Amino acid sequence: MCHSFFTFFSLAAHLTHSHNDCLPTMQAAINSLRTKGVLVLTPDDKDTRKEYERAIATNNLQFRFSRPECVVQPENTSQVQAIVREARRRGIRLTIKCNGHSYAGFSTAFEGISLDLRRMNRVSLDMQRKVVTFDAGCQWGHVYSTLVNGRHVGWIINGGRCPTVGVGGFILGGGLGPFTRSFGMGSDTLMEATMVTADGEVVTVSENDSPQSPKGRLFWALRGAGQGSFGVVTEMKLKVQKLSNRDGTVVAGRYQWFPKDGITDEVLEAMNSFYTTDWPRNMTIDSTWMCDLRQSVGDGVRFIIAFDGSKPEYDRKIDRFIAHEELRKQLKRRVLPEPSTRFLYETLVNQWMEETERAFPANKTYELFSSFVYTNEDKEKIQKITATIRELMKEFRESFRGEQVAFFVTWIHAGGRATDFAPTDTAYFWREAVYHAYVTVEWVDKWMELDMRLFLAKVKRALRPLSVNGEAAFLNFPDRDFPSKFYERAYFGGNADELRKVKKMWDKDNFFKYAQSVKRPEDPDEEPDQERKETEEDRTDRLASEAWASYQIEDLDKTCEELADWGF
């Protein structure tokens, strides 16, 4: 998956009408927004239907029947204001979409209005001030192009690894990138943000605001917990960072290690040594344990490298820290030194081509995720984690032989500069993290959902106790199945109570609410309808079944022909 792959915020107002009863209300909202110049796409309008279908398309078939009444695509903050005011005034559910990569589907609208920010993609680079300003609907590819086209070698914008990921969810959820270890979390480099509030007003908050002022507290909250809980962020300013090496090069590469005898004790020992190494801050190496039954190569580990320095310096680091002969040799062979601009343009695109392709609707699978936070000081705990993963991979392969299924455990390299901040300096709490790990289970046949859910539940029971505090998770890698009483502690740790106070200050009526939004102080830890513990059987096919209840196709033959013409 795209590791930067970061959640794209979703917000909601409570619906006060049934689906049929709200149609006149929705039509009135559509008419009003169109008079204000807002582009509105609807499924029953032949002039916009094709664009509507593309706008709601999702690569995760868990959300295949999502079909909101309309999609709105604003081009500026004023139009976002109009949309928020209209939705709140009429009690219509509003779901915000930056680029739709939310692992948990929080950017996917099942009803109401899908607020699609992707037409808001302006970017401005000021190299005199070393500041980049961009709309919240941009993808990282838009932002990186300013450095590439300007030939600004040696300069980096602290964004995501995957160019198709939207900037909004990435930054507001914390943001892990290739240079987190050098410059901190993506949200640590945020200088200013413009937001539309629940009242439809525009507020700009920045690092210059007094930390105890309402604006200062909102800025604090947006840096790690800002995905749709407080308002609609429409514009951000980030610091442009300079690489430490004088030539402005990045040593980057990728190696997929499929040991001929599988994940042996020797391989496990090499990985334990790898994870417990105190790597220098200018070195980032992500790794993914792969158990893909659709492939014939067996189990393996993929490494993704980004090093701020020269190739000889990189080689010396690998020689020093990697004892396993074959792994050491390949990690040195499978990299190239390149100017930072080429790295942003070519490596981040091509290196992740198979992952970025999977972000588009033509490459569809069913997917479930969960995330964990690990340190590396306790060697015995690391050994337990890797041994557990190996056993789970073995069980997965034995249990589902012949099926089109896959199980991945991805370790995103964090730590470094990100640990220099105190947990309460920003809303991103888990500062001691050296690795943010996320688990993916993926399948092609819809009948496999219960088996995949049961397996993922087993993974979570095995790995969650080994996460920091036995609970830590990362907001950019959300788990839709976290209980209501658990997710705030998992994502925000000791910052959860303060975030509730900021929520009350900026959204006292809880207009911006979704399944895992920040709550207000008076809100119950557990929703009334969640008092009974859900089983995996309860969750299986529930999203699709609920969405299907209101899914309508007027002409199936015509729809199939049109979808084929459009490339679906």
XYZ file of C-alpha atoms in Angstrom:
568
model
C 0.000 0.000 0.000
C 0.962 3.634 -0.225
C 2.459 4.097 3.186
C 1.760 7.727 3.421
C -1.551 6.539 2.727
C -2.924 8.578 5.085
C -6.423 8.998 6.246
C -8.522 11.623 4.593
C -10.894 13.231 6.905
C -14.622 12.699 7.076
C -17.169 14.825 8.850
C -20.865 14.459 9.422
C -23.928 16.279 10.674
C -26.700 14.216 12.183
C -29.416 13.341 9.684
C -32.851 14.385 10.859
C -34.814 12.780 8.014
C -35.176 9.343 6.465
C -33.580 8.773 3.066
C -36.823 9.410 1.173
C -37.975 12.286 3.357
C -34.712 14.192 2.890
C -34.831 14.216 -0.910
C -36.684 17.568 -1.134
C -34.265 18.989 1.425
C -31.296 17.708 -0.570
C -32.664 19.100 -3.823
C -33.118 22.487 -2.198
C -29.498 22.372 -1.026
C -28.310 21.374 -4.510
C -30.243 24.228 -6.113
C -28.887 26.713 -3.588
C -25.279 25.626 -4.059
C -25.542 25.758 -7.831
C -26.739 29.354 -7.653
C -23.529 30.090 -5.726
C -21.394 28.631 -8.510
C -20.529 25.364 -6.746
C -20.105 22.382 -9.067
C -22.635 19.722 -7.994
C -22.572 16.206 -9.479
C -25.600 13.927 -9.168
C -26.267 10.359 -10.338
C -29.518 11.250 -12.104
C -28.143 14.141 -14.166
C -26.939 12.855 -17.544
C -24.596 15.842 -17.887
C -22.722 15.059 -14.657
C -23.295 11.339 -14.177
C -19.969 10.237 -15.608
C -18.073 12.674 -13.375
C -20.206 11.593 -10.416
C -19.296 7.927 -10.908
C -15.601 8.746 -11.108
C -15.806 10.980 -8.044
C -17.319 8.274 -5.832
C -15.195 5.374 -7.133
C -13.130 3.552 -4.499
C -10.418 0.909 -4.753
C -11.570 -0.896 -1.589
C -14.556 -3.076 -2.436
C -15.668 -2.934 1.181
C -17.191 0.410 0.198
C -18.400 -0.563 -3.286
C -22.042 0.465 -2.781
C -21.303 3.949 -1.479
C -23.604 6.322 -3.295
C -24.221 9.765 -1.804
C -27.045 11.908 -3.105
C -24.523 14.320 -4.594
C -20.845 15.236 -4.883
C -19.808 18.868 -4.537
C -16.436 20.053 -5.837
C -15.569 23.532 -4.555
C -12.746 25.574 -6.007
C -12.080 27.954 -3.122
C -12.647 28.555 0.577
C -15.727 30.723 -0.022
C -17.470 27.837 -1.747
C -16.547 25.524 1.139
C -18.184 28.033 3.464
C -21.367 27.915 1.407
C -21.391 24.098 1.464
C -20.868 23.851 5.231
C -23.569 26.438 5.938
C -26.023 24.726 3.610
C -25.392 21.274 5.063
C -25.681 22.445 8.633
C -28.783 24.537 8.025
C -30.599 21.615 6.414
C -29.255 18.796 8.622
C -27.515 16.956 5.775
C -24.630 14.567 6.343
C -21.336 15.893 4.999
C -18.309 13.705 4.223
C -14.989 15.321 3.324
C -12.758 13.769 0.687
C -9.243 14.944 -0.065
C -8.147 12.102 -2.329
C -9.977 9.119 -0.874
C -7.148 7.015 0.604
C -8.740 6.573 4.037
C -8.004 3.015 5.142
C -11.188 2.973 7.183
C -13.368 4.536 4.477
C -13.915 7.741 6.434
C -13.607 9.794 3.238
C -16.241 7.644 1.495
C -19.765 9.059 1.558
C -22.603 6.553 1.848
C -25.297 9.225 1.968
C -25.763 12.973 1.964
C -23.092 15.212 0.433
C -19.593 14.139 -0.551
C -17.420 17.254 -0.237
C -14.660 16.490 -2.741
C -11.773 18.964 -2.390
C -9.745 17.771 -5.361
C -10.450 20.850 -7.499
C -8.753 22.896 -4.793
C -5.188 22.113 -5.900
C -3.313 25.409 -6.100
C 0.315 25.431 -4.912
C 2.686 28.369 -4.385
C 6.385 28.015 -3.509
C 8.274 30.921 -1.946
C 11.957 29.960 -1.837
C 12.967 33.295 -0.345
C 10.898 32.558 2.765
C 11.296 28.766 2.381
C 7.540 28.286 2.581
C 5.145 26.310 0.401
C 1.427 27.169 0.450
C -1.119 24.727 -0.930
C -4.820 23.978 -1.025
C -6.015 21.034 1.033
C -7.222 19.222 -2.089
C -3.703 18.826 -3.495
C -1.894 15.555 -3.866
C 1.750 15.404 -2.887
C 2.658 15.135 -6.559
C 1.255 18.660 -7.080
C 3.329 20.007 -4.197
C 6.582 18.231 -5.104
C 6.369 19.490 -8.687
C 7.156 23.024 -7.479
C 10.584 21.882 -6.283
C 11.143 19.660 -9.318
C 10.177 22.263 -11.937
C 12.102 24.966 -10.096
C 15.226 22.743 -10.031
C 15.598 23.321 -6.306
C 18.121 20.561 -5.646
C 18.788 19.868 -1.978
C 15.400 21.061 -0.751
C 12.603 18.840 0.548
C 8.962 19.286 1.484
C 8.202 16.957 4.378
C 5.288 15.117 2.783
C 4.234 11.598 1.920
C 5.987 8.813 0.081
C 3.164 8.269 -2.390
C 2.547 11.142 -4.856
C -1.177 10.331 -5.208
C -1.886 10.759 -1.497
C -3.782 13.896 -0.531
C -2.005 16.479 1.577
C -4.883 17.194 3.956
C -5.320 13.881 5.722
C -1.573 13.287 5.768
C -0.628 16.503 7.578
C -3.660 16.656 9.872
C -3.179 13.038 10.973
C 0.505 13.509 11.825
C 2.172 12.458 8.591
C 5.006 9.933 8.190
C 7.318 10.532 5.238
C 10.753 9.576 3.896
C 12.334 12.370 5.961
C 10.392 12.127 9.223
C 13.578 11.023 10.935
C 15.373 14.153 9.679
C 12.679 16.811 10.080
C 9.942 15.391 12.299
C 6.365 14.470 11.516
C 4.698 16.207 8.596
C 2.535 18.088 11.081
C 5.669 19.326 12.879
C 6.521 21.416 9.805
C 3.023 22.949 9.570
C 3.246 26.720 9.953
C -0.309 27.858 9.280
C -3.741 26.464 8.430
C -6.961 28.035 7.176
C -10.192 26.330 8.230
C -13.938 26.689 7.749
C -15.638 26.265 11.119
C -18.957 24.647 11.995
C -20.523 28.115 11.856
C -19.309 28.567 8.294
C -16.719 31.152 9.310
C -13.092 31.223 8.151
C -10.281 31.143 10.701
C -6.519 31.103 10.125
C -4.321 29.668 12.875
C -0.540 29.522 13.004
C 2.545 28.729 15.024
C 2.619 32.402 16.052
C -0.670 32.212 17.962
C -0.448 32.157 21.746
C -0.549 28.469 22.764
C -3.273 29.110 25.375
C -5.502 31.183 23.095
C -8.451 29.543 21.288
C -6.600 29.819 17.979
C -3.388 28.491 19.491
C -5.190 25.492 20.960
C -6.840 24.789 17.607
C -3.453 24.935 15.851
C -2.130 22.476 18.448
C -5.048 20.105 17.772
C -4.699 20.264 13.983
C -1.114 19.011 14.232
C -1.954 15.345 14.595
C -5.698 15.167 15.303
C -7.202 17.519 12.739
C -8.925 15.097 10.392
C -12.469 16.387 10.292
C -13.160 16.865 13.993
C -12.931 20.649 14.170
C -13.718 22.007 10.703
C -12.760 21.828 7.036
C -9.117 22.802 6.500
C -8.787 24.430 3.077
C -5.208 25.734 2.952
C -1.877 25.044 4.668
C 1.622 26.465 4.809
C 4.644 24.200 5.383
C 8.296 24.876 5.950
C 10.628 23.839 3.123
C 13.510 21.792 4.516
C 17.148 21.576 3.411
C 18.959 18.256 3.169
C 22.070 17.954 5.323
C 24.467 16.834 2.577
C 26.112 19.539 0.481
C 25.353 17.895 -2.872
C 21.620 17.714 -2.269
C 21.461 14.002 -3.085
C 19.230 11.224 -1.842
C 20.375 7.616 -1.894
C 17.160 5.735 -2.599
C 16.171 2.248 -3.534
C 14.154 -0.853 -3.003
C 14.960 -4.493 -2.361
C 12.544 -7.419 -2.128
C 14.092 -10.247 -0.142
C 12.598 -13.693 -0.711
C 14.952 -16.093 1.118
C 14.997 -19.443 -0.665
C 14.218 -21.315 2.552
C 11.604 -18.825 3.729
C 11.636 -16.896 6.998
C 14.177 -19.053 8.809
C 15.669 -18.444 12.242
C 18.648 -16.836 10.475
C 16.359 -14.420 8.642
C 14.477 -13.700 11.863
C 17.761 -12.921 13.622
C 18.724 -10.530 10.810
C 15.375 -8.727 11.082
C 15.606 -8.494 14.872
C 19.038 -6.917 14.532
C 17.687 -4.579 11.857
C 14.796 -3.334 14.020
C 16.866 -2.865 17.179
C 19.612 -0.901 15.411
C 19.945 2.749 16.403
C 19.980 4.067 12.837
C 21.289 7.595 12.179
C 18.638 10.228 11.609
C 19.477 10.703 7.954
C 18.619 7.049 7.262
C 15.038 5.824 6.708
C 14.345 2.183 5.864
C 10.756 0.972 5.749
C 10.044 -2.736 5.570
C 7.042 -4.895 4.688
C 6.608 -8.563 5.584
C 4.784 -10.101 2.630
C 2.638 -13.219 2.565
C 0.807 -12.984 -0.770
C -0.805 -16.229 -1.834
C -1.486 -14.771 -5.303
C 2.267 -14.860 -5.962
C 4.498 -17.922 -6.321
C 7.632 -16.532 -4.681
C 6.797 -17.419 -1.084
C 7.141 -15.185 1.956
C 9.545 -12.266 1.999
C 10.424 -8.773 3.200
C 10.519 -5.613 1.092
C 12.829 -2.727 2.030
C 12.379 0.902 0.915
C 15.391 3.175 1.486
C 15.865 6.951 1.623
C 19.214 8.308 2.836
C 20.225 11.952 3.073
C 23.869 11.674 2.039
C 26.341 10.205 -0.435
C 26.540 6.622 -1.678
C 29.919 5.922 0.008
C 28.527 7.209 3.300
C 25.427 5.066 2.871
C 27.525 1.975 2.149
C 29.540 2.541 5.309
C 26.371 2.694 7.384
C 25.039 -0.532 5.879
C 28.378 -2.279 6.428
C 28.361 -1.149 10.043
C 24.797 -2.110 10.951
C 23.861 -5.087 8.737
C 25.637 -8.325 9.663
C 23.711 -10.666 7.354
C 25.923 -11.032 4.277
C 23.238 -11.381 1.575
C 21.024 -8.633 2.982
C 24.015 -6.310 3.368
C 25.103 -6.908 -0.229
C 21.641 -6.340 -1.715
C 20.867 -3.223 0.335
C 24.037 -1.684 -1.137
C 23.375 -2.874 -4.696
C 19.705 -1.942 -4.932
C 20.067 1.812 -4.427
C 21.143 4.789 -6.495
C 22.294 8.276 -5.484
C 20.256 10.945 -7.252
C 19.513 14.665 -6.969
C 16.637 15.343 -4.595
C 14.498 16.645 -7.468
C 14.921 13.390 -9.377
C 14.096 11.466 -6.204
C 10.843 13.412 -5.822
C 9.922 13.002 -9.486
C 11.106 9.547 -10.441
C 11.779 7.396 -7.416
C 8.721 8.299 -5.385
C 6.561 7.675 -8.439
C 8.140 4.605 -10.026
C 9.347 2.932 -6.854
C 5.757 2.847 -5.669
C 4.118 2.234 -9.032
C 2.331 -0.943 -8.058
C 1.060 0.713 -4.874
C -0.044 3.920 -6.562
C -1.774 1.928 -9.277
C -3.737 0.156 -6.594
C -5.039 3.514 -5.432
C -7.080 3.842 -8.609
C -10.518 2.275 -8.973
C -9.510 -0.105 -11.792
C -7.468 -2.138 -9.273
C -10.037 -3.305 -6.764
C -9.755 -5.659 -3.820
C -11.342 -6.011 -0.400
C -9.082 -4.700 2.374
C -8.979 -4.398 6.155
C -6.325 -2.665 8.255
C -5.086 -2.076 11.770
C -2.031 -0.281 13.150
C 0.441 -0.559 16.014
C 3.223 1.568 17.521
C 6.576 0.046 18.497
C 9.791 1.207 20.117
C 13.028 -0.752 19.705
C 14.773 -0.545 23.064
C 13.347 -3.847 24.335
C 15.049 -6.510 22.213
C 12.996 -9.308 23.712
C 9.780 -7.575 22.717
C 11.019 -7.083 19.148
C 11.919 -10.770 19.029
C 8.422 -11.649 20.205
C 6.833 -9.395 17.579
C 8.821 -10.829 14.667
C 8.353 -14.419 15.838
C 4.620 -13.782 16.101
C 4.492 -12.358 12.586
C 6.348 -15.379 11.219
C 3.897 -17.782 12.860
C 0.930 -15.760 11.599
C 2.317 -15.828 8.052
C 2.734 -19.607 8.294
C -0.827 -20.024 9.551
C -2.197 -17.703 6.859
C -0.476 -19.660 4.104
C -1.629 -23.010 5.457
C -5.206 -21.911 6.145
C -5.894 -20.215 2.816
C -3.850 -22.201 0.338
C -5.224 -21.720 -3.190
C -7.137 -18.534 -2.314
C -6.486 -15.071 -3.741
C -5.582 -13.487 -0.430
C -2.650 -11.582 1.064
C -1.326 -10.618 4.488
C 1.171 -7.779 4.926
C 2.843 -6.197 7.956
C 4.470 -2.866 7.095
C 6.912 -1.147 9.447
C 7.235 2.598 8.739
C 10.487 3.969 10.107
C 9.863 6.863 12.499
C 11.814 8.202 15.479
C 14.752 10.526 14.947
C 13.739 14.185 14.888
C 10.114 13.237 15.661
C 11.204 12.139 19.154
C 12.629 15.570 20.007
C 9.128 16.884 20.708
C 7.301 16.161 23.948
C 4.093 14.120 23.594
C 2.017 17.167 24.512
C 3.790 19.652 22.207
C 1.303 18.795 19.454
C -1.751 16.535 19.271
C 0.435 13.717 17.866
C 1.182 11.889 21.110
C 3.275 8.771 20.400
C 6.654 10.504 20.230
C 8.650 7.509 21.437
C 7.634 5.523 18.351
C 10.492 4.136 16.266
C 8.182 2.135 14.003
C 4.547 2.654 13.085
C 3.400 -0.741 11.872
C 0.186 -1.468 10.033
C -1.339 -4.788 9.078
C -3.246 -5.367 5.846
C -5.393 -8.322 4.892
C -6.538 -8.303 1.277
C -8.767 -10.588 -0.755
C -10.491 -10.820 -4.133
C -13.516 -13.073 -3.494
C -16.214 -11.422 -1.361
C -17.063 -14.759 0.280
C -13.719 -14.617 2.083
C -14.640 -11.642 4.284
C -15.500 -13.548 7.470
C -12.318 -15.636 7.256
C -10.240 -12.494 6.716
C -11.922 -10.713 9.617
C -11.363 -13.648 11.931
C -7.693 -13.827 10.924
C -7.170 -10.081 11.412
C -8.821 -10.318 14.836
C -6.261 -12.994 15.750
C -3.440 -10.729 14.521
C -4.720 -7.873 16.666
C -5.018 -10.070 19.745
C -1.396 -11.145 19.258
C 0.173 -7.772 18.398
C -1.905 -5.176 20.281
C -0.448 -6.037 23.734
C 3.030 -5.436 22.292
C 2.134 -1.946 21.047
C 3.136 1.032 23.203
C 0.967 1.075 26.357
C -0.773 -1.997 24.985
C -3.059 0.303 22.978
C -1.199 2.722 20.696
C -2.241 3.127 17.036
C -1.679 5.766 14.351
C -4.460 8.030 13.113
C -3.217 7.934 9.520
C -3.614 4.129 9.596
C -7.055 3.862 11.226
C -8.911 0.719 12.186
C -12.628 1.091 11.479
C -13.449 -1.657 13.974
C -11.933 0.015 17.033
C -14.621 0.246 19.749
C -15.974 3.714 20.457
C -14.564 3.646 23.978
C -11.064 2.758 22.740
C -10.085 4.732 19.650
C -9.344 8.112 21.269
C -6.833 6.574 23.660
C -5.331 4.486 20.844
C -4.785 7.444 18.511
C -4.268 10.346 20.936
C -3.006 8.781 24.173
C -2.697 11.348 26.958
C -3.834 14.160 24.660
C -7.376 12.789 24.338
C -8.922 14.862 27.151
C -7.395 18.144 25.946
C -8.588 17.414 22.413
C -12.123 17.029 23.735
C -11.887 20.502 25.270
C -10.695 21.979 21.954
C -13.542 20.175 20.205
C -16.051 21.794 22.588
C -14.483 25.199 21.978
C -14.680 25.043 18.163
C -17.607 22.701 17.511
C -19.858 22.845 20.564
C -22.837 21.273 18.747
C -20.747 18.365 17.394
C -21.595 19.139 13.777
C -18.352 17.591 12.585
C -18.889 14.044 13.725
C -17.934 10.722 12.187
C -17.282 7.224 13.498
C -13.889 8.089 15.027
C -13.938 11.860 15.421
C -12.777 13.641 18.561
C -15.601 13.750 21.119
C -16.705 16.541 23.419
C -16.126 16.299 27.195
C -19.782 15.459 27.833
C -20.032 12.771 25.159
C -20.187 9.155 26.394
C -17.126 6.994 25.864
C -19.305 4.356 24.288
C -22.287 4.956 22.017
C -25.571 3.395 23.223
C -25.771 1.127 20.195
C -22.287 -0.268 20.922
C -22.963 -1.570 24.424
C -23.181 -5.128 23.098
C -19.792 -6.361 21.967
C -19.750 -6.887 18.219
C -18.464 -10.124 16.715
C -16.683 -10.549 13.414
C -19.832 -12.272 12.177
C -21.774 -9.085 12.984
C -19.347 -6.963 10.984
C -19.124 -9.244 7.959
C -20.854 -7.716 4.916
C -22.565 -5.137 7.127
C -21.286 -2.076 5.271
C -22.263 -3.503 1.897
C -25.668 -4.645 3.147
C -26.502 -1.289 4.701
C -25.413 0.611 1.599
C -27.251 -1.795 -0.709
C -30.530 -1.011 1.066
C -30.585 2.419 -0.594
C -28.524 1.602 -3.701
C -30.464 2.260 -6.895
C -29.761 1.379 -10.530
C -32.481 2.497 -12.908
C -31.170 0.763 -16.031
C -28.711 -2.053 -15.331
C -27.870 -2.794 -18.980
C -27.237 0.863 -19.740
C -25.163 1.254 -16.580
C -22.951 -1.722 -17.450
C -22.397 -0.404 -20.964
C -21.481 3.049 -19.684
C -19.108 1.682 -17.047
C -17.374 -0.395 -19.720
C -17.033 2.680 -21.922
C -15.496 4.575 -19.013
C -12.915 1.864 -18.424
C -14.395 0.163 -15.350
